[in-house]
Every structure is written in C-alpha cells, then in structure tokens.
C-alpha cells in the first residue's frame, strides 16, 4: 500500500523540528510556502499540519501560523498509538528487538476476557524484548486475534507488526484504551529483562481496535522504570 503523501511530508517536518531546523517558538512556513516547497496541494499540507498539531509538535495560532512546541517532552507518548519502531526512531537511540516467542494459541482465560473471545478462538502470542544501548529494558507481550491477522513471521515481529498490518494486510488501526500500573517484576520479567537493582516495572496494558471497532490486539508492555519518561499532551 502506497504511503499517503501527507504522511511523508509530516515525517519530513517532524525530522526538521527534531533537528532544530525549526526551533521551539519559531513559526513554520505558511501553507502556501509549504505547498510550493513540497509541490503539492494546500489540502495535503493541511493534513500534515493537522497531524503535527495532534501529536504536539505545533500549535496553530490565529494570525500567526503554526508555532513549534517543545518536542523534548515527547520521549514516550502515553496517549499516542504508535509502534516501538516509530518511537525508537523518534528517540534516536540504538535499539534492537529480540523475539522470545511467536506462537498461535488458544487464549488463556484472562486473555479471553480481555479480548472478548471464547476458548476456541485463536490468537497470535508474540513476546519481544526491546534492547536500548545494550540493555533489555522493555518486554512486550502481544496477543493478536487470528481472524484479523492470519499470518505473522519472526521477521515481521523483529521489524514492525504495525507496518506490516497497515502496509501489506491493509488494516486500519484506529484507537486504543490504555491502563497503566506499577507492579513487582515477575520471574519472566527478570529472565527476559535487565532488572538487577530494580524492584518494580511500569506496565502499560493496551486494548487496540480497528476502524470498525473490532478489538484485535491486547498488549502488555512492561518497562524498566528508569529509562523512560511517560508523558501526555492534552488539548482542551
């Protein structure tokens, strides 16, 4: 599936903001100037600017334009629905993904309840450790409904499941409900993560829906607490 043009423009503008081509408090070029620069329509530019605004990179100010915000606050967005690959690219860190397990299973009772499935349903179970600068500090445990995701490989899981689902399968991932707790590490956490000296992990539970409101994914993302600042960006 070909990427929408506005997404390419959005990503280029994000890179420019993060590289301080456009600094905090500075105004982006006008819609007309951007349309000329990117050789596209104002409507396409408007879509890219709206996405920048939604993700907290700019504030649209009447009579002034699009003002760049302090992006250092967006190290790890809680409210956003982004893949690990997208987050690691934004952070500019050296990262690796280790696939601990990929299997097609009948879900346990708590997964049945979380995903509103019965015991005969099938789900993909994917366990991945995320490595930053040589340390494994995130454990992602994903459960994906087989009816929505008929195929997965280790190679896909090592790269980006979302990029595959949106780019090749053609799914539209729409929204998520999240729960955040602080818990004691399990034996699995201590085996798969570098947790020496840490008594807690931050757990983000994600219930992810497609655009037709199908709940197709449940994820537990288990974080070592010292490496990430969890932030949100709110608009009234």
mmCIF file of N, CA, C and O in Angstrom, residues 3 25 60 90-91 101 104 112 122-123 134 141 146 159 186 192 225 235:
data_model
loop_
_atom_site.group_PDB
_atom_site.id
_atom_site.type_symbol
_atom_site.label_atom_id
_atom_site.label_comp_id
_atom_site.label_asym_id
_atom_site.label_seq_id
_atom_site.Cartn_x
_atom_site.Cartn_y
_atom_site.Cartn_z
ATOM 1 N N UNK A 3 2.227 4.860 0.682
ATOM 2 C CA UNK A 3 2.033 5.778 1.793
ATOM 3 C C UNK A 3 1.382 7.060 1.294
ATOM 4 O O UNK A 3 1.705 7.573 0.233
ATOM 5 N N UNK A 25 9.157 27.753 19.439
ATOM 6 C CA UNK A 25 8.715 29.135 19.379
ATOM 7 C C UNK A 25 8.762 29.739 17.989
ATOM 8 O O UNK A 25 8.161 30.794 17.737
ATOM 9 N N UNK A 60 -1.335 25.764 16.367
ATOM 10 C CA UNK A 60 -1.822 26.715 15.372
ATOM 11 C C UNK A 60 -2.360 27.949 16.080
ATOM 12 O O UNK A 60 -3.260 27.832 16.915
ATOM 13 N N UNK A 90 12.077 8.106 16.675
ATOM 14 C CA UNK A 90 11.916 9.473 17.194
ATOM 15 C C UNK A 90 12.935 9.777 18.280
ATOM 16 O O UNK A 90 13.401 10.915 18.410
ATOM 17 N N UNK A 91 13.297 8.766 19.081
ATOM 18 C CA UNK A 91 14.231 8.978 20.186
ATOM 19 C C UNK A 91 15.677 9.007 19.722
ATOM 20 O O UNK A 91 16.556 9.493 20.421
ATOM 21 N N UNK A 101 9.312 -15.392 21.619
ATOM 22 C CA UNK A 101 8.351 -16.434 21.258
ATOM 23 C C UNK A 101 7.351 -15.893 20.249
ATOM 24 O O UNK A 101 6.925 -14.737 20.331
ATOM 25 N N UNK A 104 0.869 -19.586 17.764
ATOM 26 C CA UNK A 104 -0.569 -19.477 17.562
ATOM 27 C C UNK A 104 -1.237 -20.354 18.615
ATOM 28 O O UNK A 104 -1.011 -21.564 18.657
ATOM 29 N N UNK A 112 -8.976 -14.311 27.098
ATOM 30 C CA UNK A 112 -10.346 -14.402 26.581
ATOM 31 C C UNK A 112 -11.180 -13.229 27.087
ATOM 32 O O UNK A 112 -11.913 -12.585 26.318
ATOM 33 N N UNK A 122 -8.494 -18.387 18.232
ATOM 34 C CA UNK A 122 -7.045 -18.462 18.089
ATOM 35 C C UNK A 122 -6.462 -17.046 18.131
ATOM 36 O O UNK A 122 -7.034 -16.108 17.574
ATOM 37 N N UNK A 123 -5.334 -16.928 18.812
ATOM 38 C CA UNK A 123 -4.618 -15.651 18.840
ATOM 39 C C UNK A 123 -3.129 -15.911 18.619
ATOM 40 O O UNK A 123 -2.611 -16.974 18.982
ATOM 41 N N UNK A 134 22.340 -1.748 24.492
ATOM 42 C CA UNK A 134 22.882 -2.969 25.075
ATOM 43 C C UNK A 134 22.128 -3.529 26.258
ATOM 44 O O UNK A 134 22.520 -4.567 26.792
ATOM 45 N N UNK A 141 4.408 -8.071 25.377
ATOM 46 C CA UNK A 141 3.676 -9.329 25.213
ATOM 47 C C UNK A 141 2.393 -9.019 24.460
ATOM 48 O O UNK A 141 1.476 -8.405 25.003
ATOM 49 N N UNK A 146 -6.431 -13.919 15.531
ATOM 50 C CA UNK A 146 -6.094 -14.609 14.281
ATOM 51 C C UNK A 146 -7.065 -14.256 13.158
ATOM 52 O O UNK A 146 -6.669 -14.207 11.987
ATOM 53 N N UNK A 159 10.804 -6.599 12.956
ATOM 54 C CA UNK A 159 10.769 -5.286 12.311
ATOM 55 C C UNK A 159 9.645 -4.438 12.906
ATOM 56 O O UNK A 159 9.857 -3.695 13.852
ATOM 57 N N UNK A 186 7.846 -10.024 37.533
ATOM 58 C CA UNK A 186 7.627 -11.464 37.567
ATOM 59 C C UNK A 186 8.949 -12.173 37.291
ATOM 60 O O UNK A 186 9.942 -11.543 36.902
ATOM 61 N N UNK A 192 13.881 -12.103 31.130
ATOM 62 C CA UNK A 192 13.941 -11.509 29.783
ATOM 63 C C UNK A 192 14.373 -10.050 29.770
ATOM 64 O O UNK A 192 14.618 -9.492 28.699
ATOM 65 N N UNK A 225 11.734 1.016 34.990
ATOM 66 C CA UNK A 225 11.232 2.358 35.282
ATOM 67 C C UNK A 225 12.221 3.501 35.118
ATOM 68 O O UNK A 225 11.822 4.662 35.112
ATOM 69 N N UNK A 235 -5.120 18.611 24.846
ATOM 70 C CA UNK A 235 -5.722 19.825 24.287
ATOM 71 C C UNK A 235 -7.122 19.977 24.835
ATOM 72 O O UNK A 235 -7.843 19.004 25.022
#
